[in-house]
Amino acid sequence: MNTAFLTPVEEHAIAHLVLHSPSCIGRKIQIHTERGGFPDLDDVKIAIFGVQEDRNSENNFGCGDNLHFIRRKFYELFPGDWHTEIADLGNVLKGNEVNDTYFAVAEIINYLLKKNIIPVILGGGQDITYVNYRAYDTLEQTVNITAVDSRFDLGSFEEGLTSQSYLSKIIMQEPNNLFNYTNVGYQTYFNPQDEIDLLESLYFDTFRLGKAKELENIEPAFRDADIVSIDIGAVKQSDAPANNNASPNGFYGDEICAIARYAGLSDKVSSFGIYEYNSKYDQNHQTASLIAQMMWYFIEGVNFRVKDYPFSNKENYQKFTVLLEDDDPLVFYKSHKTGRWWIEVQILSDNKFKRHALIPCTYQDYQQATAHKIPERWYKAMKKLM
């Protein structure tokens, strides 16, 4: 990785650490500083970096500035019972052109992924999600994206890449490595009906805000994700005012922290981004504090990953076969360790979809199958494989 892409963390974000306990996060992790240089990544599991790019952020110019407000709040928190090495790599500054920034971000993410290091990206506009997705191209695998957002950000294929059109680029541009996209928390009045219908026709998963607030419904969406992208505008304005597109409705602060923990707990999630923070709208650094706590919960989740995936060792799982009247039986697995559920999808050949042979689900999906109703998760997965 070209470390020249990353500038050191601002000195004033670090200087106040002398006033805090030696046990706080900022004194426990490696930080890219002007004096100390770039961190040694050999044993690092999680790498944080900021992206100061706002030129393609719709109606939220200034996002990505002053990321040190988030860092200061994060550094002064206390770690949990963590065993994971963490590094803060600093910031990617704006390039001469937007594509220069995109190139640098993609190179950093790709390098970290190949070293099995989880990038935690602080944006910048949510258009960086597209760059994050493209960083997986060389890994030769299909990718699942879960976005926490009040909008689909579909836009049109004809318009350029922006924070509100990145999804159409992911869907349409080659190489197309997307297997599934899930939106968590969309608000219907922000999304045209034809876009809602399009995502349904593509057999993608969408959860309206009211349904998503029943958090047990959305946990499988994070267990099945490779990339998690959170628009801070998905949080209600009273809890996170630092976004020019903020809305009175959205997730509460504790709910978005629970979502971040779900993402961390997932054995599959390999990159995590929080976007659209705009410090000029922040009141008393409230949003910076919330994002710092979201990062804390994500890292907490990573530390408590249990490699809970049935293909690793099926002896630790209980198998349930549900016989349907006119169809092949449905096979479910329940973990003895965590009580989490999966449903099996039959894949006839050893191809790039093999990693999707088990779809995370809920106990309610199993109950639905026993009532002779096909679970929607299984149905959509099969449609994408046909």
GROMACS .gro file of C-alpha atoms in nm:
model
  386
    1MET     CA    1   0.000   0.000   0.000
    2ASN     CA    2   0.121   0.348  -0.085
    3THR     CA    3   0.121   0.518   0.256
    4ALA     CA    4   0.152   0.854   0.080
    5PHE     CA    5  -0.224   0.831   0.017
    6LEU     CA    6  -0.281   0.882   0.391
    7THR     CA    7  -0.200   1.195   0.589
    8PRO     CA    8  -0.136   1.176   0.966
    9VAL     CA    9  -0.412   1.232   1.218
   10GLU     CA   10  -0.432   1.600   1.314
   11GLU     CA   11  -0.208   1.683   1.609
   12HIS     CA   12  -0.490   1.852   1.801
   13ALA     CA   13  -0.687   1.526   1.791
   14ILE     CA   14  -0.400   1.357   1.975
   15ALA     CA   15  -0.265   1.629   2.203
   16HIS     CA   16  -0.557   1.611   2.448
   17LEU     CA   17  -0.488   1.242   2.516
   18VAL     CA   18  -0.238   1.336   2.787
   19LEU     CA   19  -0.538   1.456   2.988
   20HIS     CA   20  -0.711   1.118   2.966
   21SER     CA   21  -0.662   0.786   3.137
   22PRO     CA   22  -0.386   0.556   3.011
   23SER     CA   23  -0.664   0.299   2.967
   24CYS     CA   24  -0.860   0.498   2.706
   25ILE     CA   25  -0.875   0.381   2.344
   26GLY     CA   26  -0.657   0.662   2.214
   27ARG     CA   27  -0.367   0.540   2.427
   28LYS     CA   28  -0.422   0.173   2.343
   29ILE     CA   29  -0.422   0.178   1.962
   30GLN     CA   30  -0.166   0.264   1.697
   31ILE     CA   31  -0.219   0.610   1.544
   32HIS     CA   32  -0.058   0.751   1.231
   33THR     CA   33   0.108   1.070   1.356
   34GLU     CA   34   0.355   1.319   1.217
   35ARG     CA   35   0.610   1.224   1.482
   36GLY     CA   36   0.544   0.854   1.520
   37GLY     CA   37   0.500   0.767   1.154
   38PHE     CA   38   0.279   0.504   0.993
   39PRO     CA   39   0.150   0.211   1.204
   40ASP     CA   40   0.290  -0.141   1.174
   41LEU     CA   41   0.001  -0.342   1.030
   42ASP     CA   42   0.138  -0.693   1.086
   43ASP     CA   43  -0.095  -0.782   1.375
   44VAL     CA   44  -0.368  -0.529   1.308
   45LYS     CA   45  -0.725  -0.657   1.264
   46ILE     CA   46  -0.917  -0.328   1.227
   47ALA     CA   47  -0.787  -0.018   1.045
   48ILE     CA   48  -0.970   0.315   1.065
   49PHE     CA   49  -0.922   0.585   0.802
   50GLY     CA   50  -1.107   0.898   0.700
   51VAL     CA   51  -1.201   1.022   0.353
   52GLN     CA   52  -1.225   1.398   0.315
   53GLU     CA   53  -1.415   1.390  -0.015
   54ASP     CA   54  -1.745   1.576  -0.052
   55ARG     CA   55  -1.756   1.678  -0.418
   56ASN     CA   56  -2.009   1.411  -0.513
   57SER     CA   57  -2.215   1.433  -0.197
   58GLU     CA   58  -2.566   1.556  -0.282
   59ASN     CA   59  -2.678   1.858  -0.080
   60ASN     CA   60  -2.424   1.793   0.194
   61PHE     CA   61  -2.105   1.970   0.093
   62GLY     CA   62  -1.855   1.985   0.376
   63CYS     CA   63  -1.901   1.622   0.479
   64GLY     CA   64  -1.565   1.467   0.551
   65ASP     CA   65  -1.423   1.783   0.707
   66ASN     CA   66  -1.319   1.794   1.072
   67LEU     CA   67  -1.311   1.418   1.124
   68HIS     CA   68  -1.092   1.491   1.426
   69PHE     CA   69  -1.414   1.568   1.617
   70ILE     CA   70  -1.513   1.201   1.578
   71ARG     CA   71  -1.163   1.082   1.663
   72ARG     CA   72  -1.145   1.286   1.981
   73LYS     CA   73  -1.473   1.137   2.102
   74PHE     CA   74  -1.361   0.787   2.001
   75TYR     CA   75  -1.014   0.811   2.156
   76GLU     CA   76  -1.150   0.910   2.497
   77LEU     CA   77  -1.380   0.605   2.522
   78PHE     CA   78  -1.263   0.297   2.711
   79PRO     CA   79  -1.222  -0.032   2.526
   80GLY     CA   80  -1.416  -0.340   2.627
   81ASP     CA   81  -1.255  -0.675   2.692
   82TRP     CA   82  -1.094  -0.658   2.350
   83HIS     CA   83  -0.815  -0.868   2.203
   84THR     CA   84  -0.816  -0.706   1.858
   85GLU     CA   85  -0.532  -0.481   1.744
   86ILE     CA   86  -0.658  -0.150   1.604
   87ALA     CA   87  -0.481   0.117   1.400
   88ASP     CA   88  -0.588   0.463   1.287
   89LEU     CA   89  -0.426   0.525   0.950
   90GLY     CA   90  -0.517   0.892   0.916
   91ASN     CA   91  -0.704   1.059   0.628
   92VAL     CA   92  -0.727   1.048   0.251
   93LEU     CA   93  -0.734   1.412   0.141
   94LYS     CA   94  -0.918   1.538  -0.166
   95GLY     CA   95  -0.726   1.459  -0.483
   96ASN     CA   96  -0.690   1.702  -0.772
   97GLU     CA   97  -0.988   1.523  -0.924
   98VAL     CA   98  -1.256   1.316  -0.751
   99ASN     CA   99  -1.130   1.007  -0.933
  100ASP     CA  100  -0.789   1.059  -0.772
  101THR     CA  101  -0.953   1.027  -0.431
  102TYR     CA  102  -1.147   0.722  -0.545
  103PHE     CA  103  -0.830   0.555  -0.672
  104ALA     CA  104  -0.651   0.610  -0.341
  105VAL     CA  105  -0.945   0.480  -0.135
  106ALA     CA  106  -0.985   0.168  -0.353
  107GLU     CA  107  -0.614   0.091  -0.328
  108ILE     CA  108  -0.617   0.122   0.052
  109ILE     CA  109  -0.927  -0.096   0.095
  110ASN     CA  110  -0.799  -0.360  -0.147
  111TYR     CA  111  -0.465  -0.378   0.035
  112LEU     CA  112  -0.633  -0.411   0.375
  113LEU     CA  113  -0.875  -0.679   0.253
  114LYS     CA  114  -0.590  -0.888   0.117
  115LYS     CA  115  -0.422  -0.868   0.459
  116ASN     CA  116  -0.749  -0.972   0.630
  117ILE     CA  117  -0.773  -0.632   0.796
  118ILE     CA  118  -1.122  -0.482   0.830
  119PRO     CA  119  -1.137  -0.121   0.705
  120VAL     CA  120  -1.354   0.118   0.905
  121ILE     CA  121  -1.416   0.411   0.672
  122LEU     CA  122  -1.520   0.754   0.796
  123GLY     CA  123  -1.663   0.960   0.509
  124GLY     CA  124  -1.706   1.172   0.311
  125GLY     CA  125  -1.998   1.113   0.084
  126GLN     CA  126  -2.175   0.780   0.057
  127ASP     CA  127  -2.057   0.755  -0.305
  128ILE     CA  128  -1.747   0.601  -0.141
  129THR     CA  129  -1.962   0.286  -0.103
  130TYR     CA  130  -1.924   0.231  -0.478
  131VAL     CA  131  -1.545   0.265  -0.445
  132ASN     CA  132  -1.552   0.020  -0.154
  133TYR     CA  133  -1.744  -0.228  -0.371
  134ARG     CA  134  -1.498  -0.192  -0.660
  135ALA     CA  135  -1.210  -0.269  -0.422
  136TYR     CA  136  -1.340  -0.628  -0.406
  137ASP     CA  137  -1.298  -0.682  -0.783
  138THR     CA  138  -0.959  -0.850  -0.757
  139LEU     CA  139  -1.082  -1.090  -0.486
  140GLU     CA  140  -1.289  -1.276  -0.748
  141GLN     CA  141  -1.594  -1.327  -0.530
  142THR     CA  142  -1.953  -1.214  -0.530
  143VAL     CA  143  -2.038  -0.944  -0.279
  144ASN     CA  144  -2.336  -0.865  -0.056
  145ILE     CA  145  -2.398  -0.504   0.046
  146THR     CA  146  -2.618  -0.392   0.335
  147ALA     CA  147  -2.690  -0.019   0.343
  148VAL     CA  148  -2.855   0.158   0.636
  149ASP     CA  149  -3.021   0.451   0.466
  150SER     CA  150  -3.353   0.632   0.440
  151ARG     CA  151  -3.304   0.640   0.060
  152PHE     CA  152  -3.204   0.375  -0.193
  153ASP     CA  153  -2.959   0.614  -0.366
  154LEU     CA  154  -3.044   0.450  -0.696
  155GLY     CA  155  -3.053   0.760  -0.916
  156SER     CA  156  -3.020   0.693  -1.287
  157PHE     CA  157  -2.750   0.516  -1.480
  158GLU     CA  158  -2.707   0.819  -1.708
  159GLU     CA  159  -2.604   1.060  -1.432
  160GLY     CA  160  -2.258   1.062  -1.284
  161LEU     CA  161  -2.160   0.894  -0.962
  162THR     CA  162  -2.297   1.076  -0.657
  163SER     CA  163  -2.399   0.989  -0.303
  164GLN     CA  164  -2.758   0.951  -0.427
  165SER     CA  165  -2.689   0.751  -0.745
  166TYR     CA  166  -2.414   0.508  -0.648
  167LEU     CA  167  -2.642   0.204  -0.636
  168SER     CA  168  -2.727   0.218  -1.008
  169LYS     CA  169  -2.352   0.209  -1.083
  170ILE     CA  170  -2.307  -0.096  -0.861
  171ILE     CA  171  -2.597  -0.275  -1.031
  172MET     CA  172  -2.518  -0.185  -1.391
  173GLN     CA  173  -2.144  -0.147  -1.434
  174GLU     CA  174  -1.907  -0.432  -1.517
  175PRO     CA  175  -1.761  -0.634  -1.364
  176ASN     CA  176  -2.084  -0.710  -1.181
  177ASN     CA  177  -1.994  -0.897  -0.864
  178LEU     CA  178  -2.304  -0.804  -0.666
  179PHE     CA  179  -2.509  -1.099  -0.539
  180ASN     CA  180  -2.742  -0.921  -0.299
  181TYR     CA  181  -2.820  -0.569  -0.188
  182THR     CA  182  -3.019  -0.500   0.129
  183ASN     CA  183  -3.155  -0.164   0.237
  184VAL     CA  184  -3.231  -0.125   0.607
  185GLY     CA  185  -3.451   0.162   0.720
  186TYR     CA  186  -3.583   0.319   0.400
  187GLN     CA  187  -3.861   0.576   0.431
  188THR     CA  188  -4.118   0.537   0.154
  189TYR     CA  189  -4.180   0.908   0.096
  190PHE     CA  190  -3.811   0.958   0.006
  191ASN     CA  191  -3.817   0.689  -0.266
  192PRO     CA  192  -4.011   0.682  -0.596
  193GLN     CA  193  -4.246   0.387  -0.629
  194ASP     CA  194  -4.074   0.273  -0.949
  195GLU     CA  195  -3.747   0.236  -0.756
  196ILE     CA  196  -3.920   0.034  -0.485
  197ASP     CA  197  -4.068  -0.187  -0.759
  198LEU     CA  198  -3.728  -0.220  -0.933
  199LEU     CA  199  -3.550  -0.344  -0.621
  200GLU     CA  200  -3.833  -0.591  -0.565
  201SER     CA  201  -3.801  -0.718  -0.923
  202LEU     CA  202  -3.428  -0.771  -0.868
  203TYR     CA  203  -3.510  -0.981  -0.560
  204PHE     CA  204  -3.317  -0.748  -0.332
  205ASP     CA  205  -3.415  -0.714   0.034
  206THR     CA  206  -3.563  -0.392   0.168
  207PHE     CA  207  -3.685  -0.310   0.519
  208ARG     CA  208  -3.898  -0.004   0.584
  209LEU     CA  209  -3.799   0.194   0.890
  210GLY     CA  210  -4.087   0.066   1.104
  211LYS     CA  211  -4.005  -0.297   1.026
  212ALA     CA  212  -3.632  -0.241   1.066
  213LYS     CA  213  -3.683  -0.105   1.417
  214GLU     CA  214  -3.780  -0.460   1.515
  215LEU     CA  215  -3.409  -0.533   1.520
  216GLU     CA  216  -3.437  -0.911   1.524
  217ASN     CA  217  -3.583  -0.886   1.170
  218ILE     CA  218  -3.270  -0.727   1.028
  219GLU     CA  219  -2.992  -0.919   1.206
  220PRO     CA  220  -2.962  -1.176   0.921
  221ALA     CA  221  -2.907  -0.891   0.671
  222PHE     CA  222  -2.581  -0.806   0.850
  223ARG     CA  223  -2.480  -1.167   0.904
  224ASP     CA  224  -2.492  -1.211   0.525
  225ALA     CA  225  -2.314  -0.884   0.430
  226ASP     CA  226  -1.960  -0.828   0.308
  227ILE     CA  227  -1.991  -0.450   0.299
  228VAL     CA  228  -2.193  -0.243   0.547
  229SER     CA  229  -2.256   0.120   0.453
  230ILE     CA  230  -2.432   0.358   0.694
  231ASP     CA  231  -2.558   0.702   0.594
  232ILE     CA  232  -2.569   0.897   0.919
  233GLY     CA  233  -2.881   1.062   0.776
  234ALA     CA  234  -3.063   0.735   0.855
  235VAL     CA  235  -3.053   0.846   1.219
  236LYS     CA  236  -3.322   1.091   1.325
  237GLN     CA  237  -3.213   1.454   1.326
  238SER     CA  238  -3.260   1.500   1.700
  239ASP     CA  239  -3.001   1.226   1.764
  240ALA     CA  240  -2.764   1.307   1.475
  241PRO     CA  241  -2.803   1.663   1.343
  242ALA     CA  242  -2.471   1.671   1.151
  243ASN     CA  243  -2.617   1.605   0.806
  244ASN     CA  244  -2.784   1.853   0.575
  245ASN     CA  245  -3.024   1.582   0.460
  246ALA     CA  246  -3.122   1.477   0.812
  247SER     CA  247  -3.489   1.396   0.876
  248PRO     CA  248  -3.714   1.413   1.184
  249ASN     CA  249  -3.769   1.036   1.145
  250GLY     CA  250  -3.506   0.765   1.157
  251PHE     CA  251  -3.326   0.533   1.392
  252TYR     CA  252  -3.255   0.635   1.749
  253GLY     CA  253  -2.896   0.647   1.869
  254ASP     CA  254  -2.920   0.324   2.065
  255GLU     CA  255  -3.075   0.145   1.765
  256ILE     CA  256  -2.797   0.247   1.526
  257CYS     CA  257  -2.539   0.132   1.783
  258ALA     CA  258  -2.713  -0.207   1.803
  259ILE     CA  259  -2.701  -0.223   1.422
  260ALA     CA  260  -2.328  -0.144   1.427
  261ARG     CA  261  -2.279  -0.429   1.675
  262TYR     CA  262  -2.471  -0.667   1.447
  263ALA     CA  263  -2.231  -0.571   1.168
  264GLY     CA  264  -1.931  -0.635   1.389
  265LEU     CA  265  -2.058  -0.972   1.507
  266SER     CA  266  -2.105  -1.095   1.150
  267ASP     CA  267  -1.832  -1.338   1.045
  268LYS     CA  268  -1.878  -1.219   0.687
  269VAL     CA  269  -1.856  -0.839   0.716
  270SER     CA  270  -1.512  -0.736   0.592
  271SER     CA  271  -1.557  -0.358   0.553
  272PHE     CA  272  -1.765  -0.101   0.740
  273GLY     CA  273  -1.830   0.262   0.651
  274ILE     CA  274  -2.010   0.557   0.812
  275TYR     CA  275  -2.075   0.844   0.573
  276GLU     CA  276  -2.219   1.193   0.532
  277TYR     CA  277  -2.104   1.340   0.866
  278ASN     CA  278  -2.105   1.719   0.827
  279SER     CA  279  -1.951   1.895   1.126
  280LYS     CA  280  -2.096   2.238   1.049
  281TYR     CA  281  -2.442   2.111   1.145
  282ASP     CA  282  -2.328   1.929   1.459
  283GLN     CA  283  -2.454   2.059   1.790
  284ASN     CA  284  -2.216   2.019   2.081
  285HIS     CA  285  -2.043   1.743   1.876
  286GLN     CA  286  -2.344   1.521   1.940
  287THR     CA  287  -2.318   1.336   1.607
  288ALA     CA  288  -1.942   1.297   1.646
  289SER     CA  289  -2.008   1.131   1.982
  290LEU     CA  290  -2.269   0.900   1.830
  291ILE     CA  291  -2.040   0.793   1.544
  292ALA     CA  292  -1.760   0.728   1.794
  293GLN     CA  293  -1.997   0.503   1.989
  294MET     CA  294  -2.107   0.329   1.668
  295MET     CA  295  -1.741   0.253   1.598
  296TRP     CA  296  -1.705   0.123   1.954
  297TYR     CA  297  -1.999  -0.113   1.911
  298PHE     CA  298  -1.873  -0.236   1.573
  299ILE     CA  299  -1.532  -0.315   1.723
  300GLU     CA  300  -1.702  -0.477   2.023
  301GLY     CA  301  -1.889  -0.701   1.781
  302VAL     CA  302  -1.572  -0.797   1.593
  303ASN     CA  303  -1.410  -0.895   1.921
  304PHE     CA  304  -1.694  -1.132   1.997
  305ARG     CA  305  -1.715  -1.305   1.661
  306VAL     CA  306  -1.752  -1.679   1.712
  307LYS     CA  307  -1.701  -1.812   1.355
  308ASP     CA  308  -2.060  -1.926   1.371
  309TYR     CA  309  -2.113  -2.062   1.021
  310PRO     CA  310  -2.242  -2.416   0.962
  311PHE     CA  311  -2.004  -2.504   0.680
  312SER     CA  312  -1.714  -2.481   0.924
  313ASN     CA  313  -1.832  -2.775   1.136
  314LYS     CA  314  -2.189  -2.899   1.107
  315GLU     CA  315  -2.152  -3.115   1.418
  316ASN     CA  316  -2.213  -2.804   1.627
  317TYR     CA  317  -2.549  -2.741   1.463
  318GLN     CA  318  -2.891  -2.894   1.481
  319LYS     CA  319  -3.040  -2.981   1.143
  320PHE     CA  320  -3.411  -2.942   1.070
  321THR     CA  321  -3.572  -3.073   0.752
  322VAL     CA  322  -3.913  -2.932   0.664
  323LEU     CA  323  -4.117  -3.131   0.415
  324LEU     CA  324  -4.335  -2.931   0.181
  325GLU     CA  325  -4.624  -3.072  -0.019
  326ASP     CA  326  -4.510  -3.023  -0.379
  327ASP     CA  327  -4.155  -2.893  -0.342
  328ASP     CA  328  -3.818  -3.022  -0.232
  329PRO     CA  329  -3.767  -3.017   0.146
  330LEU     CA  330  -3.619  -2.710   0.310
  331VAL     CA  331  -3.316  -2.765   0.533
  332PHE     CA  332  -3.245  -2.538   0.829
  333TYR     CA  333  -2.948  -2.528   1.067
  334LYS     CA  334  -2.951  -2.390   1.420
  335SER     CA  335  -2.627  -2.314   1.603
  336HIS     CA  336  -2.589  -2.475   1.945
  337LYS     CA  337  -2.348  -2.195   2.032
  338THR     CA  338  -2.555  -1.885   1.952
  339GLY     CA  339  -2.905  -2.005   1.861
  340ARG     CA  340  -2.879  -1.839   1.518
  341TRP     CA  341  -3.046  -1.994   1.215
  342TRP     CA  342  -2.958  -2.060   0.848
  343ILE     CA  343  -3.154  -2.202   0.556
  344GLU     CA  344  -2.980  -2.409   0.289
  345VAL     CA  345  -2.998  -2.319  -0.080
  346GLN     CA  346  -2.919  -2.596  -0.326
  347ILE     CA  347  -2.631  -2.502  -0.557
  348LEU     CA  348  -2.562  -2.775  -0.808
  349SER     CA  349  -2.214  -2.676  -0.922
  350ASP     CA  350  -1.903  -2.546  -0.748
  351ASN     CA  351  -1.913  -2.188  -0.873
  352LYS     CA  352  -1.878  -1.832  -0.747
  353PHE     CA  353  -2.217  -1.859  -0.574
  354LYS     CA  354  -2.102  -2.142  -0.347
  355ARG     CA  355  -2.050  -1.902  -0.057
  356HIS     CA  356  -2.425  -1.826  -0.068
  357ALA     CA  357  -2.532  -2.188  -0.016
  358LEU     CA  358  -2.643  -2.100   0.338
  359ILE     CA  359  -2.863  -1.796   0.385
  360PRO     CA  360  -2.892  -1.646   0.735
  361CYS     CA  361  -3.250  -1.644   0.856
  362THR     CA  362  -3.460  -1.623   1.171
  363TYR     CA  363  -3.657  -1.868   1.379
  364GLN     CA  364  -3.968  -1.704   1.233
  365ASP     CA  365  -3.855  -1.819   0.885
  366TYR     CA  366  -3.840  -2.175   1.016
  367GLN     CA  367  -4.187  -2.139   1.171
  368GLN     CA  368  -4.316  -2.006   0.839
  369ALA     CA  369  -4.176  -2.311   0.658
  370THR     CA  370  -4.342  -2.548   0.906
  371ALA     CA  371  -4.670  -2.373   0.820
  372HIS     CA  372  -4.605  -2.469   0.453
  373LYS     CA  373  -4.509  -2.114   0.347
  374ILE     CA  374  -4.187  -2.052   0.153
  375PRO     CA  375  -3.964  -1.805   0.346
  376GLU     CA  376  -3.908  -1.492   0.141
  377ARG     CA  377  -3.528  -1.500   0.202
  378TRP     CA  378  -3.503  -1.846   0.049
  379TYR     CA  379  -3.728  -1.756  -0.243
  380LYS     CA  380  -3.528  -1.445  -0.335
  381ALA     CA  381  -3.196  -1.629  -0.307
  382MET     CA  382  -3.320  -1.904  -0.539
  383LYS     CA  383  -3.446  -1.650  -0.792
  384LYS     CA  384  -3.102  -1.484  -0.805
  385LEU     CA  385  -2.939  -1.823  -0.865
  386MET     CA  386  -3.176  -1.930  -1.145
   0.00000   0.00000   0.00000
